[in-house]
Amino acid sequence: MSLTLSDIHIRDPFVLPVPAEGKYYMYGTIGETCWKGKPRGFDVYVSTDLAVWEGPHPAFRPEPDFWSDFNYWAPEVHEWQGRYYMFATFKADGRCRGTQTLVADHPQGPFRPLGDGPLTPRDWECLDGTFYVDPQGDPWMVFCHEWVQVQDGEICAVRLSRELDRAVSEPVLLFRASEAPWAEGIRGGANYVTDGPFLYRAGNGELLLLWSSFSDGGYTIGCARQAGGGGDIAGPWVQDAEPLYKRDGGHGMLFRMFAGELRLAIHTPNDSPHERPIFIPVTEKDGRLSAQPIEAQG
């Protein structure tokens, strides 16, 4: 079925360009079962021009004994050592929310779970794991330690095995949500959200970390940068004073079109069932990103 972005009800869009195929693969949280109901798994949509999409195609369908049965959130797919790895968040009654890896030989799947459960600590409420490879070539996952457990949401990192099936270090705290001058607390002001981290290496070598929270503009994307250069994931991290995007859209990631243009993928607005994916042109100068809002897309 041919679809435009306005037809696709997903949150947390993630786009994987595959130049060898001339195709873009888009994943996301299925909107209808984001907050309630039993998810069918994760789907993928395929496009050659970012305007017309084919799908949804099944990317992951859980086996009956899979440990999670609700809150299937924020699938990302990254190529690593010739295979494709999905980082996705899951939840079950009596178990903390966490991010697990899944693997496939092709971006369209089928993906199968790796390891014996989440990469995140079993007694932490966590979500939105993303992939990062440090300058030494070692794999990491950056993720959120949820505000529902710690009040001031955290962005943390953990080093992974080469197989991406387990954590091989203790989590490292990168920063807390309240450190961003633009961030506003929710539920009386005492709770600060962290969502959707994504790492991006700027043209000048700086390591940037996009993440989402809330501001006076609603759901918002901010940018932290690794102070002092060198690309060390442990930081220290410094928050940009102004958000990258603050018009009630978030959970962003950056990708390049086949012609080289930089795009920011987000969902907007943040209220269900109206959220849809959009792609925003982004310019980069001296390590600083600037988003060019688009009022509406197909």
CSV table of C-alpha atoms in Angstrom, one decimal:
chain,number,residue,atom,x,y,z
A,1,MET,CA,0.0,0.0,0.0
A,2,SER,CA,1.3,3.5,-0.9
A,3,LEU,CA,1.2,6.0,1.9
A,4,THR,CA,2.3,9.5,2.7
A,5,LEU,CA,3.6,10.6,6.1
A,6,SER,CA,0.2,11.9,7.1
A,7,ASP,CA,-1.2,8.4,6.7
A,8,ILE,CA,1.4,6.8,9.1
A,9,HIS,CA,0.5,6.9,12.8
A,10,ILE,CA,3.7,6.3,14.6
A,11,ARG,CA,5.7,8.0,17.3
A,12,ASP,CA,9.5,8.1,17.7
A,13,PRO,CA,10.3,7.8,13.9
A,14,PHE,CA,13.7,6.4,13.0
A,15,VAL,CA,15.0,6.5,9.4
A,16,LEU,CA,17.7,4.2,8.2
A,17,PRO,CA,19.1,5.1,4.7
A,18,VAL,CA,20.5,2.2,2.8
A,19,PRO,CA,22.4,3.7,-0.1
A,20,ALA,CA,23.2,0.4,-1.8
A,21,GLU,CA,19.5,-0.2,-2.2
A,22,GLY,CA,18.5,3.4,-2.8
A,23,LYS,CA,15.9,3.0,-0.1
A,24,TYR,CA,15.0,4.5,3.3
A,25,TYR,CA,13.6,2.3,6.0
A,26,MET,CA,11.4,4.0,8.7
A,27,TYR,CA,10.6,2.4,12.1
A,28,GLY,CA,8.6,3.8,15.0
A,29,THR,CA,6.3,3.1,17.9
A,30,ILE,CA,2.9,2.0,16.6
A,31,GLY,CA,0.5,4.7,17.6
A,32,GLU,CA,-2.6,2.7,18.3
A,33,THR,CA,-0.9,0.5,21.0
A,34,CYS,CA,1.7,3.0,22.3
A,35,TRP,CA,-0.1,3.5,25.7
A,36,LYS,CA,-2.5,0.6,26.0
A,37,GLY,CA,-3.3,-2.7,24.4
A,38,LYS,CA,-1.1,-5.5,23.2
A,39,PRO,CA,1.3,-4.5,20.4
A,40,ARG,CA,1.7,-6.7,17.4
A,41,GLY,CA,5.4,-5.9,17.4
A,42,PHE,CA,7.2,-3.4,15.2
A,43,ASP,CA,6.6,-2.5,11.6
A,44,VAL,CA,8.8,-0.9,8.9
A,45,TYR,CA,7.9,1.4,6.0
A,46,VAL,CA,10.1,1.7,2.9
A,47,SER,CA,10.6,4.6,0.5
A,48,THR,CA,12.9,5.8,-2.3
A,49,ASP,CA,12.0,9.5,-2.0
A,50,LEU,CA,10.9,10.1,1.7
A,51,ALA,CA,7.4,11.2,0.3
A,52,VAL,CA,5.7,7.9,-0.8
A,53,TRP,CA,6.0,5.0,1.5
A,54,GLU,CA,5.2,1.3,1.1
A,55,GLY,CA,4.0,-0.7,4.1
A,56,PRO,CA,3.6,-1.4,6.9
A,57,HIS,CA,5.8,-4.6,6.7
A,58,PRO,CA,6.3,-6.7,9.8
A,59,ALA,CA,9.8,-6.1,11.1
A,60,PHE,CA,9.4,-7.9,14.5
A,61,ARG,CA,6.7,-10.2,15.7
A,62,PRO,CA,7.2,-11.6,19.2
A,63,GLU,CA,7.0,-15.3,19.9
A,64,PRO,CA,4.4,-16.4,22.5
A,65,ASP,CA,7.0,-16.7,25.2
A,66,PHE,CA,8.6,-13.3,24.7
A,67,TRP,CA,8.9,-11.6,28.1
A,68,SER,CA,7.1,-8.3,27.3
A,69,ASP,CA,3.5,-7.8,26.3
A,70,PHE,CA,3.0,-4.0,26.3
A,71,ASN,CA,4.7,-0.7,25.7
A,72,TYR,CA,6.7,-1.6,22.6
A,73,TRP,CA,8.5,1.7,22.1
A,74,ALA,CA,11.1,3.6,20.0
A,75,PRO,CA,12.7,1.0,17.7
A,76,GLU,CA,16.0,2.1,16.2
A,77,VAL,CA,17.9,0.0,13.6
A,78,HIS,CA,21.7,0.4,13.1
A,79,GLU,CA,24.1,-1.5,10.9
A,80,TRP,CA,27.0,-3.1,12.8
A,81,GLN,CA,29.5,-5.6,11.5
A,82,GLY,CA,27.4,-6.5,8.5
A,83,ARG,CA,24.1,-7.1,10.3
A,84,TYR,CA,21.2,-4.9,11.4
A,85,TYR,CA,20.5,-4.4,15.1
A,86,MET,CA,17.3,-3.0,16.5
A,87,PHE,CA,17.3,-1.3,19.9
A,88,ALA,CA,13.8,-1.2,21.3
A,89,THR,CA,12.1,-0.6,24.6
A,90,PHE,CA,9.7,-3.1,26.3
A,91,LYS,CA,7.7,-3.5,29.5
A,92,ALA,CA,5.8,-6.2,31.4
A,93,ASP,CA,3.9,-6.5,34.6
A,94,GLY,CA,6.3,-7.0,37.5
A,95,ARG,CA,9.4,-6.1,35.4
A,96,CYS,CA,11.0,-2.8,34.8
A,97,ARG,CA,10.9,-1.1,31.4
A,98,GLY,CA,14.1,-1.6,29.5
A,99,THR,CA,15.8,-1.6,26.1
A,100,GLN,CA,16.8,-4.9,24.4
A,101,THR,CA,18.6,-5.6,21.2
A,102,LEU,CA,17.2,-7.6,18.3
A,103,VAL,CA,19.1,-8.7,15.2
A,104,ALA,CA,18.3,-9.4,11.5
A,105,ASP,CA,20.3,-9.9,8.3
A,106,HIS,CA,18.2,-7.2,6.4
A,107,PRO,CA,16.7,-3.9,7.5
A,108,GLN,CA,13.2,-5.2,6.8
A,109,GLY,CA,13.7,-8.1,9.2
A,110,PRO,CA,12.6,-10.4,10.6
A,111,PHE,CA,14.3,-9.3,13.8
A,112,ARG,CA,14.8,-11.8,16.6
A,113,PRO,CA,15.7,-10.9,20.3
A,114,LEU,CA,19.3,-11.1,21.4
A,115,GLY,CA,20.5,-12.0,24.9
A,116,ASP,CA,18.4,-12.9,27.9
A,117,GLY,CA,16.5,-9.6,28.2
A,118,PRO,CA,17.2,-5.8,28.4
A,119,LEU,CA,20.7,-4.3,28.3
A,120,THR,CA,19.6,-1.8,31.0
A,121,PRO,CA,19.8,-2.6,34.7
A,122,ARG,CA,16.9,-4.9,35.8
A,123,ASP,CA,15.9,-2.7,38.7
A,124,TRP,CA,15.9,0.5,36.7
A,125,GLU,CA,13.0,1.9,34.8
A,126,CYS,CA,14.7,2.8,31.4
A,127,LEU,CA,13.8,3.5,27.8
A,128,ASP,CA,15.0,4.8,24.5
A,129,GLY,CA,18.3,3.1,24.0
A,130,THR,CA,20.4,4.3,21.1
A,131,PHE,CA,23.7,3.1,19.6
A,132,TYR,CA,27.1,4.7,19.7
A,133,VAL,CA,30.5,3.6,18.6
A,134,ASP,CA,33.4,5.5,20.4
A,135,PRO,CA,36.7,6.6,18.7
A,136,GLN,CA,38.3,3.3,19.8
A,137,GLY,CA,35.6,1.3,17.9
A,138,ASP,CA,33.9,0.1,21.1
A,139,PRO,CA,30.1,-0.1,21.0
A,140,TRP,CA,27.9,1.7,23.6
A,141,MET,CA,24.2,2.2,24.3
A,142,VAL,CA,23.0,5.6,25.5
A,143,PHE,CA,19.6,5.5,27.2
A,144,CYS,CA,17.2,7.2,29.6
A,145,HIS,CA,16.8,6.4,33.3
A,146,GLU,CA,13.2,7.4,33.7
A,147,TRP,CA,11.8,10.3,35.7
A,148,VAL,CA,9.1,8.0,37.0
A,149,GLN,CA,11.9,6.4,39.2
A,150,VAL,CA,14.4,9.2,39.7
A,151,GLN,CA,12.2,12.3,39.3
A,152,ASP,CA,15.0,14.2,37.5
A,153,GLY,CA,15.3,12.1,34.4
A,154,GLU,CA,18.8,11.0,33.5
A,155,ILE,CA,20.8,10.2,30.3
A,156,CYS,CA,23.2,7.3,30.9
A,157,ALA,CA,25.6,5.2,28.9
A,158,VAL,CA,26.7,1.6,29.1
A,159,ARG,CA,29.4,-0.2,27.1
A,160,LEU,CA,28.2,-3.3,25.2
A,161,SER,CA,29.8,-6.6,24.1
A,162,ARG,CA,30.9,-6.8,20.5
A,163,GLU,CA,27.8,-9.0,19.8
A,164,LEU,CA,25.6,-6.2,21.3
A,165,ASP,CA,23.8,-8.8,23.4
A,166,ARG,CA,24.8,-7.7,26.9
A,167,ALA,CA,26.2,-4.8,28.8
A,168,VAL,CA,29.9,-5.1,29.9
A,169,SER,CA,30.1,-2.1,32.2
A,170,GLU,CA,28.2,-0.3,34.8
A,171,PRO,CA,26.0,2.6,33.6
A,172,VAL,CA,27.7,6.0,33.5
A,173,LEU,CA,25.6,9.1,34.2
A,174,LEU,CA,26.0,11.7,31.4
A,175,PHE,CA,23.6,14.4,32.7
A,176,ARG,CA,20.2,15.1,34.2
A,177,ALA,CA,17.3,16.8,32.5
A,178,SER,CA,17.2,19.8,34.8
A,179,GLU,CA,20.7,20.8,33.7
A,180,ALA,CA,19.2,22.2,30.5
A,181,PRO,CA,18.2,25.8,31.0
A,182,TRP,CA,15.2,25.4,28.7
A,183,ALA,CA,13.8,22.3,30.4
A,184,GLU,CA,10.6,22.7,32.5
A,185,GLY,CA,9.4,20.3,35.2
A,186,ILE,CA,6.1,18.5,34.9
A,187,ARG,CA,3.5,17.4,37.5
A,188,GLY,CA,4.1,20.3,39.8
A,189,GLY,CA,7.5,21.1,38.5
A,190,ALA,CA,9.4,18.5,40.5
A,191,ASN,CA,9.8,15.9,37.7
A,192,TYR,CA,12.0,16.4,34.6
A,193,VAL,CA,11.6,14.1,31.6
A,194,THR,CA,14.4,12.6,29.5
A,195,ASP,CA,13.4,11.0,26.2
A,196,GLY,CA,14.9,10.0,22.8
A,197,PRO,CA,18.7,10.4,23.0
A,198,PHE,CA,20.6,10.3,19.7
A,199,LEU,CA,24.3,10.8,19.0
A,200,TYR,CA,25.6,12.9,16.1
A,201,ARG,CA,29.2,13.7,15.1
A,202,ALA,CA,29.4,17.2,13.8
A,203,GLY,CA,31.6,18.2,10.8
A,204,ASN,CA,34.0,19.9,13.2
A,205,GLY,CA,34.5,16.8,15.2
A,206,GLU,CA,32.2,17.7,18.1
A,207,LEU,CA,30.0,15.0,19.6
A,208,LEU,CA,26.4,16.1,20.0
A,209,LEU,CA,23.6,14.4,21.9
A,210,LEU,CA,20.0,15.3,20.9
A,211,TRP,CA,17.4,14.5,23.5
A,212,SER,CA,13.8,15.5,24.4
A,213,SER,CA,12.0,16.9,27.3
A,214,PHE,CA,9.4,19.6,27.9
A,215,SER,CA,9.7,23.4,27.7
A,216,ASP,CA,7.3,26.4,27.4
A,217,GLY,CA,6.8,25.2,23.8
A,218,GLY,CA,5.6,21.7,24.8
A,219,TYR,CA,7.5,18.6,23.7
A,220,THR,CA,11.0,19.9,22.9
A,221,ILE,CA,14.4,18.7,21.5
A,222,GLY,CA,17.6,20.0,23.0
A,223,CYS,CA,21.2,19.5,22.2
A,224,ALA,CA,24.1,18.7,24.6
A,225,ARG,CA,27.7,18.7,23.4
A,226,GLN,CA,30.8,16.9,24.7
A,227,ALA,CA,33.0,19.6,26.3
A,228,GLY,CA,36.6,19.7,25.4
A,229,GLY,CA,36.5,17.6,22.2
A,230,GLY,CA,37.8,14.1,21.8
A,231,GLY,CA,34.4,12.5,21.6
A,232,ASP,CA,34.6,10.8,25.1
A,233,ILE,CA,31.0,9.5,25.8
A,234,ALA,CA,31.5,10.1,29.5
A,235,GLY,CA,31.6,13.9,29.0
A,236,PRO,CA,31.5,16.3,30.6
A,237,TRP,CA,28.4,17.4,28.7
A,238,VAL,CA,27.3,21.0,28.2
A,239,GLN,CA,23.7,21.9,27.3
A,240,ASP,CA,23.0,24.4,24.6
A,241,ALA,CA,21.0,27.3,26.0
A,242,GLU,CA,18.4,27.2,23.3
A,243,PRO,CA,16.5,24.1,22.1
A,244,LEU,CA,16.9,22.8,18.6
A,245,TYR,CA,13.1,22.4,18.2
A,246,LYS,CA,10.3,23.5,20.6
A,247,ARG,CA,7.0,23.4,18.8
A,248,ASP,CA,5.5,20.4,20.5
A,249,GLY,CA,7.5,17.8,18.5
A,250,GLY,CA,10.3,15.5,19.7
A,251,HIS,CA,12.1,12.2,20.0
A,252,GLY,CA,14.4,13.3,17.2
A,253,MET,CA,17.1,11.7,15.1
A,254,LEU,CA,19.3,12.9,12.3
A,255,PHE,CA,19.9,11.3,9.0
A,256,ARG,CA,21.3,12.3,5.6
A,257,MET,CA,19.4,12.0,2.4
A,258,PHE,CA,21.2,10.2,-0.5
A,259,ALA,CA,22.0,13.6,-2.0
A,260,GLY,CA,23.7,14.7,1.4
A,261,GLU,CA,21.1,17.0,2.9
A,262,LEU,CA,20.6,16.6,6.7
A,263,ARG,CA,17.1,15.9,8.0
A,264,LEU,CA,15.7,15.8,11.5
A,265,ALA,CA,13.0,13.1,12.0
A,266,ILE,CA,10.5,13.8,14.8
A,267,HIS,CA,6.9,13.1,15.6
A,268,THR,CA,4.5,16.0,16.1
A,269,PRO,CA,2.2,17.0,17.8
A,270,ASN,CA,2.9,15.0,20.9
A,271,ASP,CA,-0.8,14.2,21.7
A,272,SER,CA,-2.4,10.9,20.6
A,273,PRO,CA,-3.8,10.0,18.2
A,274,HIS,CA,-2.7,13.0,16.2
A,275,GLU,CA,1.1,12.4,16.1
A,276,ARG,CA,2.7,11.9,12.8
A,277,PRO,CA,6.4,11.7,11.5
A,278,ILE,CA,7.9,14.7,9.8
A,279,PHE,CA,11.3,15.4,8.4
A,280,ILE,CA,12.8,18.9,9.0
A,281,PRO,CA,15.7,20.3,7.1
A,282,VAL,CA,18.7,21.0,9.3
A,283,THR,CA,21.8,23.1,8.6
A,284,GLU,CA,25.1,22.7,10.4
A,285,LYS,CA,27.7,25.4,10.9
A,286,ASP,CA,30.7,25.1,13.3
A,287,GLY,CA,29.1,22.3,15.2
A,288,ARG,CA,25.8,24.2,15.7
A,289,LEU,CA,22.6,22.8,14.3
A,290,SER,CA,19.6,24.9,13.1
A,291,ALA,CA,16.2,23.4,12.3
A,292,GLN,CA,14.0,24.8,9.6
A,293,PRO,CA,10.4,24.1,10.6
A,294,ILE,CA,8.0,22.8,8.0
A,295,GLU,CA,4.3,23.5,8.6
A,296,ALA,CA,3.0,20.3,7.0
A,297,GLN,CA,4.2,17.4,4.9
A,298,GLY,CA,2.3,15.0,2.6
